[in-house]
């Protein structure tokens, strides 16, 4: 009912290229404004939706909204950037949904493909090999794949060996420890180095301070997403930033 009544909103958080500070993408994050309870955080309702088996319906809704927005920008010949949508591990058990995503990808020129998918390493570890292949099938059809929360859960170098990810997103906990914990800093440097040797780009999530940004820039991280630049914002505010060239 919340979907039908449009209580879910797409918020977008920009990502920036560290080398020159230019905008290079965004992540779509769901927000729920409940009619009586007001704002409810995704950390609260997403686990409930997963438990009830409804998460794929929400993810599909988010993909529709983001694709619609990107198509409109393209039609209006306005500036846009790639936007990534989060996938739950449950989406990989919904064959109809995956086929629907691939059909959507095939409609566009792969060089123009502006949708990306984020999957957490923990989700990836929870899905079987057959289903992981489906993830790569999305990639073959032009979508970039981003491995989220890297280093936080069941990290496996085997995953990096067996699958071609485009982007790694380092877990927020490492970034928080910049300037606090020397071990975290060494791990960050090592992850950046390893990813680059594998030809994978890196996003650091959750950068809030000048010090964190300076460390990440000095150590060759490619992109940054965090409150240092902007918090997730409603779609219209995000589009306004894009129009203003910010
Ligand atoms: P995530 O994918 O790891 O998303 C990043 C979270 O970090 C977001 O929380 C974002 O608002 C927050 N964040 C970004 N920059 C900063 C920062 O500088 N400081 C701090 N403290 N936090 C920052 P959010 O929006 O509450 O989302 C929580 C989680 O809910 C997401 O984690 C993701 O796993 C899930 N989620 C959100 N939207 C969707 C969706 O449409 N579908 C699915 N399946 N999961 C979603
Ligand atoms: Ca994410
Ligand atoms: Ca994350």
CSV table of C-alpha atoms and ligand atoms in Angstrom, one decimal:
chain,number,residue,atom,x,y,z
A,1,UNK,CA,0.0,0.0,0.0
A,2,UNK,CA,2.9,2.3,0.8
A,3,UNK,CA,4.1,1.8,-2.8
A,4,UNK,CA,0.7,2.4,-4.3
A,5,UNK,CA,0.2,5.6,-2.2
A,6,UNK,CA,3.7,6.8,-3.2
A,7,UNK,CA,4.9,7.0,0.4
A,8,UNK,CA,8.3,5.9,-0.7
A,9,UNK,CA,10.6,8.6,-2.1
A,10,UNK,CA,13.8,8.4,-4.0
A,11,UNK,CA,16.6,10.4,-2.4
A,12,UNK,CA,19.9,10.9,-4.2
A,13,UNK,CA,23.3,11.4,-2.8
A,14,UNK,CA,26.0,12.7,-5.2
A,15,UNK,CA,29.4,11.2,-5.7
A,16,UNK,CA,32.4,13.3,-6.7
A,17,UNK,CA,35.6,12.6,-8.5
A,18,UNK,CA,38.5,13.2,-6.1
A,19,UNK,CA,41.0,14.3,-8.7
A,20,UNK,CA,39.1,17.4,-9.8
A,21,UNK,CA,36.0,17.6,-7.5
A,22,UNK,CA,33.6,17.1,-10.5
A,23,UNK,CA,30.2,15.3,-10.0
A,24,UNK,CA,30.4,11.7,-11.3
A,25,UNK,CA,27.3,9.9,-10.1
A,26,UNK,CA,24.8,9.4,-7.4
A,27,UNK,CA,23.3,6.7,-5.2
A,28,UNK,CA,19.5,6.3,-4.9
A,29,UNK,CA,18.4,5.7,-1.3
A,30,UNK,CA,14.8,5.1,-0.4
A,31,UNK,CA,13.0,7.2,2.2
A,32,UNK,CA,9.6,6.3,3.7
A,33,UNK,CA,7.3,9.0,4.8
A,34,UNK,CA,4.5,7.2,6.7
A,35,UNK,CA,1.2,9.0,6.9
A,36,UNK,CA,1.0,8.9,10.7
A,37,UNK,CA,4.5,8.0,11.9
A,38,UNK,CA,6.4,10.4,9.6
A,39,UNK,CA,9.9,9.6,8.5
A,40,UNK,CA,11.1,6.0,9.0
A,41,UNK,CA,14.7,5.1,8.3
A,42,UNK,CA,15.6,2.4,5.8
A,43,UNK,CA,17.6,0.7,8.5
A,44,UNK,CA,14.3,0.0,10.2
A,45,UNK,CA,12.0,-1.0,7.4
A,46,UNK,CA,14.3,-2.8,4.9
A,47,UNK,CA,15.0,-5.7,7.2
A,48,UNK,CA,11.2,-6.0,7.8
A,49,UNK,CA,10.6,-6.0,4.0
A,50,UNK,CA,13.2,-8.6,3.5
A,51,UNK,CA,11.7,-10.8,6.2
A,52,UNK,CA,8.2,-10.4,4.7
A,53,UNK,CA,9.5,-11.1,1.2
A,54,UNK,CA,8.5,-7.6,-0.1
A,55,UNK,CA,11.9,-6.1,-0.8
A,56,UNK,CA,12.0,-6.9,-4.5
A,57,UNK,CA,8.8,-5.0,-5.0
A,58,UNK,CA,10.4,-1.9,-3.5
A,59,UNK,CA,13.7,-2.4,-5.4
A,60,UNK,CA,11.7,-2.6,-8.6
A,61,UNK,CA,9.9,0.6,-7.7
A,62,UNK,CA,13.2,2.4,-7.1
A,63,UNK,CA,14.6,1.1,-10.4
A,64,UNK,CA,11.5,2.3,-12.3
A,65,UNK,CA,11.7,5.8,-10.7
A,66,UNK,CA,15.4,6.2,-11.4
A,67,UNK,CA,15.1,4.9,-15.0
A,68,UNK,CA,12.2,7.2,-15.5
A,69,UNK,CA,14.2,10.2,-14.2
A,70,UNK,CA,17.2,9.4,-16.4
A,71,UNK,CA,15.1,8.8,-19.5
A,72,UNK,CA,13.5,12.2,-19.0
A,73,UNK,CA,16.8,14.0,-18.6
A,74,UNK,CA,18.1,12.3,-21.7
A,75,UNK,CA,14.9,13.3,-23.7
A,76,UNK,CA,15.3,16.9,-22.4
A,77,UNK,CA,19.0,16.8,-23.4
A,78,UNK,CA,19.8,17.9,-19.9
A,79,UNK,CA,22.9,16.8,-18.0
A,80,UNK,CA,22.8,13.6,-16.0
A,81,UNK,CA,25.2,11.3,-14.2
A,82,UNK,CA,25.1,7.5,-13.6
A,83,UNK,CA,22.8,6.6,-10.7
A,84,UNK,CA,23.2,3.4,-8.7
A,85,UNK,CA,20.3,1.5,-7.2
A,86,UNK,CA,20.8,-1.0,-4.3
A,87,UNK,CA,19.8,-4.6,-4.8
A,88,UNK,CA,18.9,-7.0,-2.1
A,89,UNK,CA,20.1,-10.6,-2.1
A,90,UNK,CA,16.5,-11.5,-2.4
A,91,UNK,CA,16.2,-9.9,-5.9
A,92,UNK,CA,18.5,-12.7,-7.2
A,93,UNK,CA,15.8,-15.2,-6.4
A,94,UNK,CA,13.2,-13.3,-8.4
A,95,UNK,CA,13.8,-14.4,-12.0
A,96,UNK,CA,11.0,-12.2,-13.3
A,97,UNK,CA,12.6,-9.2,-11.8
A,98,UNK,CA,16.0,-10.0,-13.3
A,99,UNK,CA,14.6,-10.5,-16.7
A,100,UNK,CA,12.7,-7.3,-16.4
A,101,UNK,CA,15.9,-5.5,-15.5
A,102,UNK,CA,17.8,-7.0,-18.5
A,103,UNK,CA,14.9,-6.0,-20.8
A,104,UNK,CA,15.1,-2.5,-19.5
A,105,UNK,CA,18.9,-2.4,-20.1
A,106,UNK,CA,18.5,-3.7,-23.6
A,107,UNK,CA,16.3,-0.8,-24.5
A,108,UNK,CA,19.2,1.7,-24.3
A,109,UNK,CA,22.4,2.0,-26.1
A,110,UNK,CA,25.0,0.4,-23.8
A,111,UNK,CA,27.3,3.4,-24.2
A,112,UNK,CA,24.6,5.5,-22.7
A,113,UNK,CA,23.8,3.2,-19.9
A,114,UNK,CA,23.5,5.3,-16.8
A,115,UNK,CA,22.1,2.9,-14.2
A,116,UNK,CA,24.4,1.0,-11.9
A,117,UNK,CA,23.7,-1.7,-9.3
A,118,UNK,CA,25.1,-1.9,-5.8
A,119,UNK,CA,25.2,-5.2,-4.0
A,120,UNK,CA,26.8,-5.7,-0.6
A,121,UNK,CA,29.5,-8.3,-0.2
A,122,UNK,CA,27.5,-10.0,2.5
A,123,UNK,CA,24.5,-10.4,0.1
A,124,UNK,CA,26.8,-11.7,-2.5
A,125,UNK,CA,28.1,-14.3,-0.1
A,126,UNK,CA,24.5,-15.3,0.7
A,127,UNK,CA,23.6,-16.1,-2.9
A,128,UNK,CA,24.6,-19.2,-4.8
A,129,UNK,CA,27.0,-19.2,-7.8
A,130,UNK,CA,24.1,-19.5,-10.3
A,131,UNK,CA,22.6,-16.3,-9.0
A,132,UNK,CA,26.0,-14.5,-8.9
A,133,UNK,CA,26.3,-15.3,-12.6
A,134,UNK,CA,23.0,-13.3,-13.0
A,135,UNK,CA,24.7,-10.3,-11.6
A,136,UNK,CA,27.4,-10.6,-14.2
A,137,UNK,CA,24.6,-11.0,-16.8
A,138,UNK,CA,23.5,-7.5,-15.8
A,139,UNK,CA,27.0,-6.3,-16.5
A,140,UNK,CA,27.1,-8.0,-19.9
A,141,UNK,CA,24.0,-6.0,-20.7
A,142,UNK,CA,25.7,-2.7,-20.0
A,143,UNK,CA,25.1,-2.0,-16.3
A,144,UNK,CA,28.1,-1.3,-14.1
A,145,UNK,CA,28.3,-3.4,-10.9
A,146,UNK,CA,29.4,-2.0,-7.6
A,147,UNK,CA,30.5,-4.1,-4.6
A,148,UNK,CA,29.2,-2.3,-1.5
A,149,UNK,CA,30.4,-2.3,2.1
A,150,UNK,CA,33.7,-3.8,1.0
A,151,UNK,CA,35.7,-5.0,4.0
A,152,UNK,CA,32.9,-5.1,6.5
A,153,UNK,CA,31.5,-8.6,6.3
A,154,UNK,CA,32.3,-11.8,4.5
A,155,UNK,CA,35.0,-10.4,2.3
A,156,UNK,CA,36.4,-12.9,0.0
A,157,UNK,CA,39.3,-12.4,-2.4
A,158,UNK,CA,37.7,-15.3,-4.4
A,159,UNK,CA,34.8,-12.9,-5.2
A,160,UNK,CA,37.2,-10.4,-6.7
A,161,UNK,CA,39.0,-13.2,-8.5
A,162,UNK,CA,35.9,-14.8,-10.0
A,163,UNK,CA,33.7,-11.8,-10.9
A,164,UNK,CA,34.4,-8.5,-12.7
A,165,UNK,CA,33.2,-5.7,-10.6
A,166,UNK,CA,33.5,-2.2,-11.9
A,167,UNK,CA,33.7,-0.4,-8.6
A,168,UNK,CA,34.4,-1.2,-5.0
A,169,UNK,CA,32.8,0.8,-2.2
A,170,UNK,CA,34.9,0.7,0.9
A,171,UNK,CA,33.0,0.3,4.0
A,172,UNK,CA,32.2,3.4,6.0
A,173,UNK,CA,34.0,2.0,9.1
A,174,UNK,CA,37.4,2.4,7.5
A,175,UNK,CA,36.7,6.0,6.5
A,176,UNK,CA,35.5,6.9,10.0
A,177,UNK,CA,38.9,5.7,11.4
A,178,UNK,CA,41.0,8.0,9.2
A,179,UNK,CA,43.2,10.0,11.7
A,180,UNK,CA,42.1,7.7,14.5
A,181,UNK,CA,43.4,4.2,13.8
A,182,UNK,CA,46.6,3.6,11.9
A,183,UNK,CA,45.6,0.1,11.1
A,184,UNK,CA,42.5,1.3,9.3
A,185,UNK,CA,44.6,3.7,7.3
A,186,UNK,CA,46.9,0.9,6.2
A,187,UNK,CA,44.0,-1.3,5.2
A,188,UNK,CA,42.5,1.6,3.2
A,189,UNK,CA,45.8,2.1,1.3
A,190,UNK,CA,46.1,-1.6,0.7
A,191,UNK,CA,42.5,-1.9,-0.7
A,192,UNK,CA,43.0,1.1,-3.0
A,193,UNK,CA,46.2,-0.4,-4.3
A,194,UNK,CA,44.8,-3.8,-4.8
A,195,UNK,CA,41.6,-2.5,-6.6
A,196,UNK,CA,43.7,-0.5,-8.9
A,197,UNK,CA,45.9,-3.5,-9.8
A,198,UNK,CA,42.7,-5.3,-10.6
A,199,UNK,CA,41.5,-2.4,-12.8
A,200,UNK,CA,38.6,-1.6,-10.4
A,201,UNK,CA,37.7,2.0,-9.3
A,202,UNK,CA,37.0,2.9,-5.7
A,203,UNK,CA,34.4,4.9,-3.9
A,204,UNK,CA,34.8,5.9,-0.3
A,205,UNK,CA,31.5,6.3,1.5
A,206,UNK,CA,30.8,8.3,4.5
A,207,UNK,CA,33.5,11.0,4.3
A,208,UNK,CA,32.5,13.8,6.5
A,209,UNK,CA,35.7,15.8,7.3
A,210,UNK,CA,38.4,17.7,5.4
A,211,UNK,CA,41.0,15.3,6.9
A,212,UNK,CA,39.3,12.2,5.6
A,213,UNK,CA,38.9,13.7,2.1
A,214,UNK,CA,42.6,14.8,2.1
A,215,UNK,CA,43.7,11.3,3.1
A,216,UNK,CA,41.6,9.7,0.4
A,217,UNK,CA,42.8,12.1,-2.3
A,218,UNK,CA,46.5,11.7,-1.3
A,219,UNK,CA,46.1,7.9,-1.5
A,220,UNK,CA,44.6,7.8,-4.9
A,221,UNK,CA,40.9,6.9,-4.1
A,222,UNK,CA,38.8,7.7,-7.2
A,223,UNK,CA,35.4,8.8,-5.9
A,224,UNK,CA,33.9,10.1,-2.7
A,225,UNK,CA,30.3,10.1,-1.3
A,226,UNK,CA,29.6,11.6,2.0
A,227,UNK,CA,28.2,14.4,4.2
A,228,UNK,CA,31.4,16.4,3.5
A,229,UNK,CA,29.7,17.2,0.2
A,230,UNK,CA,26.0,16.5,0.6
A,231,UNK,CA,23.6,14.3,2.5
A,232,UNK,CA,21.0,12.3,0.4
A,233,UNK,CA,18.4,14.8,-0.9
A,234,UNK,CA,15.1,14.7,-2.7
A,235,UNK,CA,15.2,14.2,-6.5
A,236,UNK,CA,14.2,17.8,-7.4
A,237,UNK,CA,17.0,19.2,-5.2
A,238,UNK,CA,19.5,16.9,-6.8
A,239,UNK,CA,18.4,17.8,-10.4
A,240,UNK,CA,18.7,21.5,-9.5
A,241,UNK,CA,22.3,20.9,-8.4
A,242,UNK,CA,23.0,19.2,-11.7
A,243,UNK,CA,21.4,22.1,-13.6
A,244,UNK,CA,23.6,24.5,-11.7
A,245,UNK,CA,26.7,22.5,-12.7
A,246,UNK,CA,27.4,21.5,-9.0
B,1,LIG,P1,24.2,1.7,2.0
B,1,LIG,O1,23.8,1.2,0.7
B,1,LIG,O2,25.5,1.3,2.6
B,1,LIG,O3,24.0,3.3,1.9
B,1,LIG,C1,24.9,4.2,2.6
B,1,LIG,C2,24.3,4.8,3.8
B,1,LIG,O4,25.2,5.7,4.4
B,1,LIG,C3,23.0,5.6,3.6
B,1,LIG,O5,22.2,5.4,4.7
B,1,LIG,C4,23.6,7.0,3.6
B,1,LIG,O6,22.6,8.0,3.9
B,1,LIG,C5,24.6,6.9,4.6
B,1,LIG,N1,25.7,8.0,4.5
B,1,LIG,C6,26.2,8.5,3.3
B,1,LIG,N2,27.2,9.4,3.6
B,1,LIG,C7,27.3,9.4,5.0
B,1,LIG,C8,28.2,10.2,5.8
B,1,LIG,O7,29.0,11.0,5.5
B,1,LIG,N3,28.0,9.9,7.2
B,1,LIG,C9,27.1,9.0,7.7
B,1,LIG,N4,27.0,8.9,9.0
B,1,LIG,N5,26.3,8.3,6.9
B,1,LIG,C10,26.4,8.5,5.5
B,1,LIG,P2,20.6,5.2,4.5
B,1,LIG,O8,20.1,6.0,3.5
B,1,LIG,O9,20.0,5.2,5.9
B,1,LIG,O10,20.5,3.6,4.0
B,1,LIG,C11,20.8,2.6,4.9
B,1,LIG,C12,20.9,1.3,4.1
B,1,LIG,O11,19.6,0.9,3.6
B,1,LIG,C13,21.7,1.4,2.8
B,1,LIG,O12,23.1,1.2,3.1
B,1,LIG,C14,21.2,0.2,2.0
B,1,LIG,O13,21.8,-1.0,2.5
B,1,LIG,C15,19.7,0.2,2.4
B,1,LIG,N6,18.9,0.8,1.3
B,1,LIG,C16,18.6,2.1,1.1
B,1,LIG,N7,17.8,2.2,0.0
B,1,LIG,C17,17.6,1.0,-0.5
B,1,LIG,C18,16.9,0.4,-1.6
B,1,LIG,O14,16.2,1.2,-2.4
B,1,LIG,N8,16.9,-0.9,-1.7
B,1,LIG,C19,17.6,-1.8,-0.9
B,1,LIG,N9,17.5,-3.1,-1.1
B,1,LIG,N10,18.3,-1.3,0.1
B,1,LIG,C20,18.3,0.0,0.4
B,2,LIG,CA1,24.7,1.2,-1.3
B,3,LIG,CA1,27.6,1.0,2.0
